[in-house]
Tab-separated table of C-alpha atoms and ligand atoms in Angstrom:
chain	number	residue	atom	x	y	z
A	1	MET	CA	83.059	150.853	100.839
A	2	GLU	CA	81.889	153.957	102.622
A	3	VAL	CA	78.215	153.096	101.851
A	4	LYS	CA	78.809	149.589	103.161
A	5	LYS	CA	80.206	150.977	106.406
A	6	SER	CA	77.309	153.335	106.948
A	7	ILE	CA	74.764	150.601	106.300
A	8	LYS	CA	76.548	148.364	108.802
A	9	LYS	CA	76.546	151.035	111.446
A	10	LEU	CA	72.839	151.747	110.901
A	11	PHE	CA	72.112	148.027	111.090
A	12	ASN	CA	73.992	147.699	114.374
A	13	LYS	CA	72.168	150.763	115.800
A	14	PHE	CA	68.674	149.703	114.970
A	15	SER	CA	68.821	145.869	115.088
A	16	SER	CA	67.547	144.655	118.471
A	17	SER	CA	70.742	142.962	119.639
A	18	PRO	CA	73.298	141.315	117.461
A	19	ASP	CA	74.723	138.020	118.816
A	20	ARG	CA	77.814	138.743	120.916
A	21	ILE	CA	80.781	136.486	120.044
A	22	LEU	CA	83.997	136.234	121.998
A	23	VAL	CA	87.092	135.706	119.798
A	24	THR	CA	90.193	134.558	121.734
A	25	GLY	CA	93.433	135.278	119.853
A	26	GLY	CA	91.401	137.760	117.755
A	27	MET	CA	94.384	140.003	117.158
A	28	GLY	CA	96.340	137.254	115.476
A	29	TYR	CA	96.513	136.277	111.748
A	30	ILE	CA	93.451	134.118	111.344
A	31	GLY	CA	91.568	135.714	114.255
A	32	SER	CA	91.737	139.234	112.872
A	33	HIS	CA	90.465	138.234	109.411
A	34	THR	CA	87.700	136.315	111.008
A	35	VAL	CA	86.733	139.232	113.249
A	36	VAL	CA	86.331	141.368	110.071
A	37	GLU	CA	84.039	138.687	108.531
A	38	LEU	CA	81.996	138.321	111.745
A	39	ILE	CA	81.420	142.070	111.942
A	40	ASN	CA	80.540	142.123	108.238
A	41	ALA	CA	77.984	139.410	109.009
A	42	GLY	CA	76.370	141.517	111.745
A	43	TYR	CA	77.865	139.948	114.923
A	44	GLU	CA	79.070	141.983	117.888
A	45	VAL	CA	82.642	140.850	118.521
A	46	CYS	CA	84.717	141.021	121.720
A	47	ILE	CA	88.402	140.098	121.485
A	48	ILE	CA	90.676	138.664	124.156
A	49	ASP	CA	94.395	138.417	123.348
A	50	ASN	CA	97.607	138.565	125.358
A	51	LEU	CA	99.454	140.064	122.357
A	52	SER	CA	102.196	137.438	122.679
A	53	ASN	CA	102.200	137.130	118.870
A	54	SER	CA	100.251	140.233	117.702
A	55	SER	CA	100.010	143.943	117.999
A	56	VAL	CA	97.285	146.196	119.300
A	57	ASP	CA	97.614	148.129	115.979
A	58	VAL	CA	95.549	145.319	114.408
A	59	LEU	CA	92.476	146.998	115.908
A	60	ASN	CA	93.052	150.044	113.634
A	61	GLY	CA	93.084	147.782	110.533
A	62	ILE	CA	89.846	146.043	111.682
A	63	GLU	CA	88.263	149.481	112.240
A	64	LYS	CA	89.435	150.791	108.873
A	65	ILE	CA	87.891	147.894	107.067
A	66	THR	CA	84.622	147.515	108.927
A	67	GLY	CA	83.953	150.946	110.476
A	68	VAL	CA	83.666	149.115	113.814
A	69	ARG	CA	86.239	148.998	116.650
A	70	PRO	CA	85.540	145.858	118.590
A	71	VAL	CA	85.989	145.502	122.291
A	72	PHE	CA	89.515	144.333	123.127
A	73	GLU	CA	90.889	143.155	126.443
A	74	ASN	CA	94.546	142.146	127.011
A	75	ILE	CA	93.978	138.890	128.859
A	76	ASP	CA	95.863	135.686	128.929
A	77	CYS	CA	93.513	132.693	128.448
A	78	THR	CA	95.654	130.675	130.913
A	79	ASP	CA	94.548	133.185	133.607
A	80	TYR	CA	91.273	131.641	134.889
A	81	VAL	CA	90.483	134.537	137.250
A	82	ALA	CA	90.964	137.207	134.548
A	83	LEU	CA	88.853	135.266	132.152
A	84	ASP	CA	86.115	134.858	134.719
A	85	LYS	CA	86.086	138.603	135.358
A	86	PHE	CA	85.828	139.184	131.606
A	87	PHE	CA	82.770	136.945	131.342
A	88	LYS	CA	81.144	138.782	134.276
A	89	LYS	CA	81.883	142.171	132.673
A	90	TYR	CA	80.652	141.262	129.180
A	91	GLU	CA	77.546	139.288	129.918
A	92	GLY	CA	75.501	137.575	127.235
A	93	ILE	CA	78.220	136.055	125.066
A	94	LYS	CA	76.525	133.637	122.748
A	95	ALA	CA	79.450	131.708	121.510
A	96	ILE	CA	83.265	131.592	121.485
A	97	ILE	CA	85.772	131.103	118.657
A	98	HIS	CA	89.004	129.950	120.328
A	99	PHE	CA	92.110	130.797	118.231
A	100	ALA	CA	94.472	131.681	121.029
A	101	ALA	CA	97.372	129.297	120.992
A	102	LEU	CA	101.131	129.064	120.386
A	103	LYS	CA	101.623	127.729	116.898
A	104	ALA	CA	105.296	127.406	115.847
A	105	VAL	CA	105.905	123.724	115.164
A	106	GLY	CA	109.754	123.875	115.437
A	107	GLU	CA	109.699	125.963	118.621
A	108	SER	CA	107.278	123.459	120.243
A	109	VAL	CA	109.944	120.680	119.708
A	110	GLU	CA	112.603	122.809	121.536
A	111	ARG	CA	110.207	124.181	124.214
A	112	PRO	CA	107.302	121.712	124.611
A	113	LEU	CA	106.132	122.767	128.086
A	114	PRO	CA	105.021	126.322	127.247
A	115	TYR	CA	103.030	124.807	124.329
A	116	TYR	CA	101.275	122.315	126.548
A	117	ARG	CA	100.657	124.874	129.301
A	118	ASN	CA	99.404	127.570	126.933
A	119	ASN	CA	97.291	125.541	124.502
A	120	LEU	CA	95.817	123.040	126.935
A	121	THR	CA	95.253	125.326	129.948
A	122	SER	CA	93.556	128.064	127.721
A	123	LEU	CA	91.116	125.557	126.392
A	124	ILE	CA	90.360	123.950	129.731
A	125	ASN	CA	89.741	127.374	131.319
A	126	ILE	CA	87.349	128.321	128.610
A	127	LEU	CA	85.495	124.988	128.652
A	128	GLU	CA	85.172	125.226	132.463
A	129	LEU	CA	83.896	128.819	132.348
A	130	MET	CA	81.398	128.337	129.466
A	131	PRO	CA	78.623	126.543	131.520
A	132	LEU	CA	79.197	128.882	134.408
A	133	ASN	CA	78.383	131.793	132.163
A	134	GLY	CA	75.594	130.254	130.077
A	135	ILE	CA	77.703	129.851	126.951
A	136	LYS	CA	76.879	126.836	124.924
A	137	SER	CA	78.838	127.049	121.695
A	138	ILE	CA	82.578	126.899	120.830
A	139	VAL	CA	84.484	126.819	117.524
A	140	PHE	CA	87.980	125.392	118.004
A	141	SER	CA	90.994	126.014	115.716
A	142	SER	CA	92.620	122.711	114.931
A	143	SER	CA	94.955	121.736	112.156
A	144	CYS	CA	95.546	119.238	109.376
A	145	THR	CA	98.720	118.489	111.388
A	146	VAL	CA	96.547	115.976	113.362
A	147	TYR	CA	96.651	113.621	110.355
A	148	GLY	CA	100.434	113.433	110.116
A	149	GLN	CA	101.269	111.897	106.721
A	150	PRO	CA	97.880	110.494	105.652
A	151	ASP	CA	97.791	107.117	103.907
A	152	GLU	CA	95.150	108.357	101.412
A	153	LEU	CA	94.862	111.692	99.681
A	154	PRO	CA	92.900	113.846	99.685
A	155	VAL	CA	92.418	113.298	103.443
A	156	LYS	CA	88.975	113.081	104.871
A	157	GLU	CA	87.966	113.960	108.424
A	158	THR	CA	87.437	110.204	109.153
A	159	ALA	CA	91.144	109.429	108.412
A	160	PRO	CA	93.018	107.961	111.379
A	161	ILE	CA	94.738	110.386	113.735
A	162	LYS	CA	98.360	109.265	113.914
A	163	LYS	CA	100.949	109.995	116.573
A	164	ALA	CA	101.725	113.738	116.331
A	165	LEU	CA	105.061	114.739	114.914
A	166	SER	CA	105.497	117.721	117.256
A	167	PRO	CA	104.323	118.871	120.689
A	168	TYR	CA	102.271	121.524	118.849
A	169	GLY	CA	100.531	118.882	116.801
A	170	ASN	CA	100.000	116.891	119.970
A	171	THR	CA	98.319	119.878	121.681
A	172	LYS	CA	95.761	119.974	118.807
A	173	GLN	CA	95.060	116.321	119.117
A	174	ILE	CA	94.674	116.514	122.884
A	175	CYS	CA	92.509	119.589	122.636
A	176	GLU	CA	90.208	117.830	120.174
A	177	GLU	CA	89.896	114.917	122.728
A	178	ILE	CA	89.251	117.400	125.641
A	179	ILE	CA	86.393	118.885	123.655
A	180	HIS	CA	84.887	115.463	122.857
A	181	ASP	CA	85.189	114.308	126.522
A	182	THR	CA	83.732	117.587	127.844
A	183	ILE	CA	80.740	117.417	125.568
A	184	HIS	CA	80.215	113.748	126.359
A	185	SER	CA	79.891	114.803	129.997
A	186	ASN	CA	77.805	117.949	129.304
A	187	ASP	CA	75.364	117.675	126.418
A	188	LYS	CA	74.441	121.357	126.626
A	189	ILE	CA	77.772	122.353	125.074
A	190	LYS	CA	78.187	122.062	121.339
A	191	SER	CA	81.236	122.500	119.295
A	192	ILE	CA	82.634	122.769	115.802
A	193	ILE	CA	86.277	121.754	115.286
A	194	LEU	CA	87.875	123.276	112.229
A	195	ARG	CA	91.039	121.603	110.860
A	196	TYR	CA	92.843	124.263	108.812
A	197	PHE	CA	95.211	123.396	106.029
A	198	ASN	CA	97.705	126.092	105.093
A	199	PRO	CA	96.163	129.612	105.342
A	200	ILE	CA	97.918	132.275	103.267
A	201	GLY	CA	97.310	135.755	102.029
A	202	ALA	CA	95.896	138.992	103.521
A	203	HIS	CA	92.740	141.065	103.448
A	204	PRO	CA	92.437	142.560	99.931
A	205	SER	CA	92.655	146.031	101.448
A	206	ALA	CA	96.053	145.146	102.985
A	207	GLU	CA	94.864	146.761	106.217
A	208	ILE	CA	95.473	143.494	108.041
A	209	GLY	CA	97.604	140.430	107.196
A	210	GLU	CA	100.099	138.061	108.712
A	211	LEU	CA	102.703	139.657	111.007
A	212	PRO	CA	105.367	137.096	111.657
A	213	ASN	CA	107.653	137.810	114.608
A	214	GLY	CA	111.308	137.789	113.591
A	215	VAL	CA	112.418	135.337	110.965
A	216	PRO	CA	109.343	133.699	109.430
A	217	ASN	CA	108.822	130.007	109.798
A	218	ASN	CA	106.043	129.774	107.241
A	219	LEU	CA	106.557	129.635	103.561
A	220	LEU	CA	104.694	132.689	102.264
A	221	PRO	CA	105.961	135.336	104.688
A	222	TYR	CA	109.475	134.113	103.892
A	223	VAL	CA	108.779	134.189	100.088
A	224	ALA	CA	107.565	137.816	100.425
A	225	GLN	CA	110.471	138.879	102.594
A	226	ALA	CA	112.994	137.199	100.163
A	227	ALA	CA	111.359	138.909	97.204
A	228	ALA	CA	111.519	142.223	99.130
A	229	GLY	CA	115.264	141.800	99.827
A	230	ILE	CA	114.647	141.584	103.609
A	231	ARG	CA	115.992	137.911	103.609
A	232	LYS	CA	118.811	136.919	101.309
A	233	LYS	CA	117.450	133.603	99.990
A	234	LEU	CA	114.505	131.348	100.660
A	235	LYS	CA	115.573	127.870	101.465
A	236	VAL	CA	113.343	125.254	99.875
A	237	PHE	CA	113.300	122.492	102.453
A	238	GLY	CA	113.742	119.250	100.445
A	239	GLY	CA	113.896	118.615	96.723
A	240	ASP	CA	114.000	114.842	96.959
A	241	TYR	CA	110.493	114.086	98.140
A	242	ASN	CA	108.361	111.567	96.299
A	243	THR	CA	106.308	114.304	94.533
A	244	PRO	CA	106.314	115.431	90.856
A	245	ASP	CA	108.920	118.184	91.388
A	246	GLY	CA	110.481	116.826	94.506
A	247	SER	CA	109.269	119.567	96.902
A	248	CYS	CA	106.571	119.222	99.505
A	249	ILE	CA	102.891	119.592	98.709
A	250	ARG	CA	100.286	121.480	100.778
A	251	ASP	CA	96.745	122.754	100.437
A	252	TYR	CA	97.097	126.581	100.540
A	253	ILE	CA	93.879	128.264	101.428
A	254	ASP	CA	93.092	131.966	101.106
A	255	ILE	CA	92.749	133.631	104.554
A	256	MET	CA	89.413	135.319	103.642
A	257	ASP	CA	87.938	132.009	102.579
A	258	LEU	CA	89.129	130.530	105.808
A	259	ALA	CA	87.691	133.424	107.776
A	260	LYS	CA	84.311	133.046	106.017
A	261	ALA	CA	84.096	129.395	107.106
A	262	HIS	CA	84.066	130.555	110.717
A	263	VAL	CA	80.975	132.625	110.011
A	264	CYS	CA	79.263	129.560	108.525
A	265	ALA	CA	80.262	127.496	111.610
A	266	MET	CA	79.022	130.108	114.003
A	267	LYS	CA	75.667	130.372	112.232
A	268	ARG	CA	75.255	126.629	112.320
A	269	LEU	CA	76.041	126.497	116.105
A	270	ILE	CA	73.757	129.457	116.937
A	271	ASP	CA	70.981	127.995	114.810
A	272	GLY	CA	71.145	124.924	117.024
A	273	LYS	CA	72.022	122.559	114.189
A	274	VAL	CA	74.980	120.912	115.977
A	275	GLU	CA	74.085	117.906	118.043
A	276	SER	CA	77.404	117.502	119.818
A	277	VAL	CA	80.776	117.890	118.029
A	278	GLU	CA	81.313	118.311	114.320
A	279	THR	CA	84.760	118.345	112.649
A	280	PHE	CA	85.557	119.885	109.265
A	281	ASN	CA	88.570	120.097	107.013
A	282	LEU	CA	89.088	123.625	105.698
A	283	GLY	CA	91.086	123.433	102.514
A	284	THR	CA	90.692	123.901	98.787
A	285	GLY	CA	91.025	120.234	97.850
A	286	ARG	CA	94.075	121.092	95.736
A	287	GLY	CA	97.699	120.424	96.508
A	288	LEU	CA	100.478	122.730	95.402
A	289	SER	CA	104.288	122.141	95.726
A	290	VAL	CA	106.642	124.726	97.263
A	291	LEU	CA	108.224	125.274	93.810
A	292	GLU	CA	104.822	125.917	92.228
A	293	ILE	CA	104.045	128.481	94.864
A	294	ILE	CA	107.339	130.262	94.225
A	295	LYS	CA	106.831	130.193	90.473
A	296	THR	CA	103.254	131.486	90.665
A	297	PHE	CA	104.215	134.205	93.163
A	298	GLU	CA	106.969	135.350	90.706
A	299	GLU	CA	104.574	135.357	87.787
A	300	VAL	CA	101.608	137.227	89.326
A	301	ASN	CA	103.708	139.775	91.078
A	302	ASP	CA	106.370	140.126	88.345
A	303	ILE	CA	109.173	139.785	90.898
A	304	LYS	CA	111.970	137.313	91.459
A	305	VAL	CA	112.167	135.162	94.614
A	306	PRO	CA	115.781	134.356	95.320
A	307	TYR	CA	115.858	130.740	96.575
A	308	GLU	CA	118.043	127.690	96.899
A	309	MET	CA	117.329	124.034	97.438
A	310	ALA	CA	118.158	122.866	101.024
A	311	ASP	CA	117.978	119.803	103.240
A	312	ARG	CA	114.541	118.571	104.372
A	313	ARG	CA	113.127	120.294	107.496
A	314	GLU	CA	112.701	117.915	110.347
A	315	GLY	CA	109.119	116.958	111.042
A	316	ASP	CA	107.764	118.092	107.636
A	317	ILE	CA	105.039	116.023	106.063
A	318	GLU	CA	105.670	115.065	102.444
A	319	GLN	CA	102.322	115.864	101.026
A	320	VAL	CA	98.881	116.664	102.279
A	321	TRP	CA	95.670	118.164	100.874
A	322	ALA	CA	92.096	118.246	102.016
A	323	ASP	CA	88.925	116.567	100.956
A	324	PRO	CA	86.672	119.594	101.851
A	325	THR	CA	83.435	117.892	100.753
A	326	TYR	CA	81.958	117.637	104.228
A	327	ALA	CA	82.438	121.362	104.875
A	328	ASN	CA	81.095	122.120	101.425
A	329	GLU	CA	77.906	120.134	102.068
A	330	VAL	CA	77.246	120.787	105.715
A	331	LEU	CA	78.637	124.277	106.275
A	332	LYS	CA	77.545	125.370	102.792
A	333	TRP	CA	81.029	126.774	102.426
A	334	GLU	CA	83.723	126.395	99.843
A	335	ALA	CA	87.136	127.967	99.203
A	336	LYS	CA	86.637	130.258	96.227
A	337	GLU	CA	89.673	132.553	95.806
A	338	SER	CA	92.229	131.719	93.164
A	339	VAL	CA	95.754	131.086	94.354
A	340	LYS	CA	96.942	133.767	92.005
A	341	ASN	CA	94.845	136.485	93.697
A	342	THR	CA	95.894	135.172	97.091
A	343	LEU	CA	99.598	135.437	96.135
A	344	ARG	CA	98.911	138.979	94.884
A	345	SER	CA	97.477	139.834	98.278
A	346	VAL	CA	100.657	138.445	99.968
A	347	TRP	CA	102.795	140.871	98.042
A	348	LYS	CA	100.412	143.779	98.474
A	349	TRP	CA	100.533	143.214	102.243
A	350	GLN	CA	104.330	143.006	102.186
A	351	MET	CA	104.552	146.336	100.418
A	352	HIS	CA	102.115	147.850	102.873
A	353	LEU	CA	104.386	146.694	105.741
A	354	MET	CA	107.411	148.175	104.121
A	355	GLU	CA	105.691	151.537	103.519
A	356	GLN	CA	104.603	151.604	107.205
A	357	GLU	CA	108.160	150.721	108.286
A	358	GLU	CA	109.496	153.527	106.142
A	359	ASP	CA	107.041	156.007	107.673
A	360	HIS	CA	107.954	154.813	111.181
A	361	THR	CA	111.678	155.013	110.424
A	362	LYS	CA	111.229	158.557	109.209
A	363	GLY	CA	109.375	159.243	112.367
A	364	GLY	CA	112.032	157.440	114.422
A	365	GLY	CA	110.141	154.201	115.293
A	366	MET	CA	109.800	150.620	114.036
A	367	ILE	CA	106.644	148.690	113.340
A	368	SER	CA	106.155	145.669	115.576
A	369	GLY	CA	106.457	142.155	114.304
A	370	SER	CA	108.060	143.054	110.974
B	401	NAD	P1	98.598	133.865	115.527
B	401	NAD	O1	99.772	133.601	116.415
B	401	NAD	O2	98.726	134.881	114.512
B	401	NAD	O3	97.333	134.165	116.456
B	401	NAD	C1	97.170	133.665	117.746
B	401	NAD	C2	96.842	134.739	118.720
B	401	NAD	O4	96.573	134.215	119.966
B	401	NAD	C3	97.947	135.751	118.827
B	401	NAD	O5	97.393	137.057	118.662
B	401	NAD	C4	98.507	135.589	120.210
B	401	NAD	O6	98.964	136.752	120.784
B	401	NAD	C5	97.263	135.023	120.950
B	401	NAD	N1	97.534	134.170	122.096
B	401	NAD	C6	98.380	133.128	122.190
B	401	NAD	N2	98.283	132.554	123.372
B	401	NAD	C7	97.371	133.244	124.081
B	401	NAD	C8	96.838	133.184	125.401
B	401	NAD	N3	97.285	132.254	126.263
B	401	NAD	N4	95.923	134.085	125.828
B	401	NAD	C9	95.470	135.058	124.929
B	401	NAD	N5	95.983	135.167	123.676
B	401	NAD	C10	96.885	134.278	123.256
B	401	NAD	O7	98.173	132.411	114.978
B	401	NAD	P2	97.146	132.096	113.787
B	401	NAD	O8	97.914	131.692	112.563
B	401	NAD	O9	96.183	133.194	113.734
B	401	NAD	O10	96.542	130.770	114.420
B	401	NAD	C11	95.233	130.871	115.104
B	401	NAD	C12	94.870	129.444	115.517
B	401	NAD	O11	94.841	128.600	114.400
B	401	NAD	C13	95.912	128.784	116.459
B	401	NAD	O12	95.142	128.015	117.356
B	401	NAD	C14	96.711	127.915	115.512
B	401	NAD	O13	97.274	126.846	116.216
B	401	NAD	C15	95.651	127.492	114.562
B	401	NAD	N6	96.184	127.078	113.237
B	401	NAD	C16	96.979	127.892	112.464
B	401	NAD	C17	97.508	127.509	111.292
B	401	NAD	C18	98.392	128.430	110.501
B	401	NAD	O14	98.995	127.949	109.534
B	401	NAD	N7	98.360	129.742	110.744
B	401	NAD	C19	97.249	126.250	110.805
B	401	NAD	C20	96.463	125.389	111.581
B	401	NAD	C21	95.934	125.818	112.805
B	402	UFG	N1	109.002	125.764	103.465
B	402	UFG	C1	110.179	125.966	102.884
B	402	UFG	N2	110.953	127.044	103.240
B	402	UFG	C2	110.597	127.841	104.241
B	402	UFG	C3	109.352	127.618	104.903
B	402	UFG	C4	108.607	126.582	104.514
B	402	UFG	O1	110.534	125.245	101.911
B	402	UFG	O2	111.357	128.749	104.529
B	402	UFG	C5	108.106	124.622	103.042
B	402	UFG	C6	107.975	123.671	104.110
B	402	UFG	O3	109.017	122.681	104.140
B	402	UFG	C7	106.551	123.044	103.725
B	402	UFG	C8	105.887	124.237	103.059
B	402	UFG	O4	106.859	125.114	102.741
B	402	UFG	O5	106.796	122.024	102.762
B	402	UFG	C9	104.829	124.821	103.998
B	402	UFG	O6	105.545	125.139	105.239
B	402	UFG	P1	104.888	126.062	106.324
B	402	UFG	O7	105.846	126.199	107.438
B	402	UFG	O8	104.386	127.329	105.729
B	402	UFG	O9	103.594	125.301	106.809
B	402	UFG	P2	103.445	123.812	107.456
B	402	UFG	O10	102.714	122.987	106.456
B	402	UFG	O11	104.732	123.283	107.890
B	402	UFG	O12	102.652	124.124	108.751
B	402	UFG	C10	101.588	125.022	108.810
B	402	UFG	C11	101.490	125.767	110.077
B	402	UFG	C12	101.201	124.802	111.235
B	402	UFG	C13	99.999	123.900	110.929
B	402	UFG	C14	100.219	123.267	109.573
B	402	UFG	C15	98.994	122.517	109.190
B	402	UFG	O13	102.719	126.403	110.355
B	402	UFG	O14	100.903	125.557	112.352
B	402	UFG	O15	100.411	124.208	108.539
B	402	UFG	O16	97.895	123.247	109.381
B	402	UFG	F1	99.843	123.003	111.889
């Protein structure tokens, strides 16, 4: 690890000028893991984040893993003027990866307007500022939620986009359309849209991972907190679906595999291989049920997950998994990590969080987001 860090520092010192990439939302879950992979691949990374769902401590984790502390500015992407200033300050940005968004499906149903304002305005600002600052390439974080319940599984990128089941899902559909329309009107801009399935896990070092705010909405943080005794019981939302064991099926993809796909996308854009817009599914191609995830988590970590069957959660899709062939062939990328290892990394991260919390409590503080 130490040798790797020294080589990277030497590389950065002597290489003429690594490509500079702006990562919006780079302090968040997927963004921080992608920043690590971008740095490891030799890119210079700048991060913009308003810390609405992340903590500045993430920078320490990134630095511990890579030996590099990327530039970070606390900027809200809905603030056009602040963004413009940023682009003037950090000239020469080659490409953008735009993660910054609000992402809680249920919350978006209760409070749709902040979702539309945040997710749409951020993207529009960035797309407007790109040509003004000579930036031609953008990777956009979309979601398999755009497919709703697909008629055919595994779902391909060419599957019809159905009416979104939530305002959050709608923002992803509209953002994809905004990107298409923008590039139709300005053929100098190129984009890769990545439709993520269900990212889970943490960096193997456990220096960074998912930091859910308050009670987790997503399955794995809840599983880990229930196993740790922080939550009483996990509720399995629905046992009467038309699936082999009655619980919902998803395509759970390791966070490091997902992060690596962004490096492949970035390389393809910077190499000038994208003609206008390309859209890729990022998944493993394999569906697992909620009950299978719980069972495997228990087995590999040798710990019980207290759970009970509960009513269906409104808006949940019964089953979805990816056909990742297009990404495999064109991005030359595939998801490699086993779900067992990924579930080990979930537990390792949970234990890291608890150790940190213990240290902070002894010191009189609390860690954010736990
Ligand atoms: P996250 O909440 O951990 O990260 C998003 C980051 O963006 C946070 O650090 C937040 O503080 C920041 N942010 C939000 N609005 C901002 C704004 N206006 N200006 C600046 N920063 C802002 O979420 P994540 O899981 O890392 O998701 C990243 C992207 O991937 C999002 O666009 C999300 O919709 C998409 N996505 C996530 C999943 C998933 O399951 N995690 C699945 C599909 C798509
Ligand atoms: N689940 C439970 N109990 C819980 C939490 C989740 O049974 O406490 C179940 C859900 O019902 C679902 C599965 O676990 O069947 C996965 O649920 P998540 O909330 O972890 O993930 P979703 O598939 O609902 O949504 C996630 C992200 C969205 C994204 C979507 C598709 O939260 O942002 O994947 O990419 F849009």
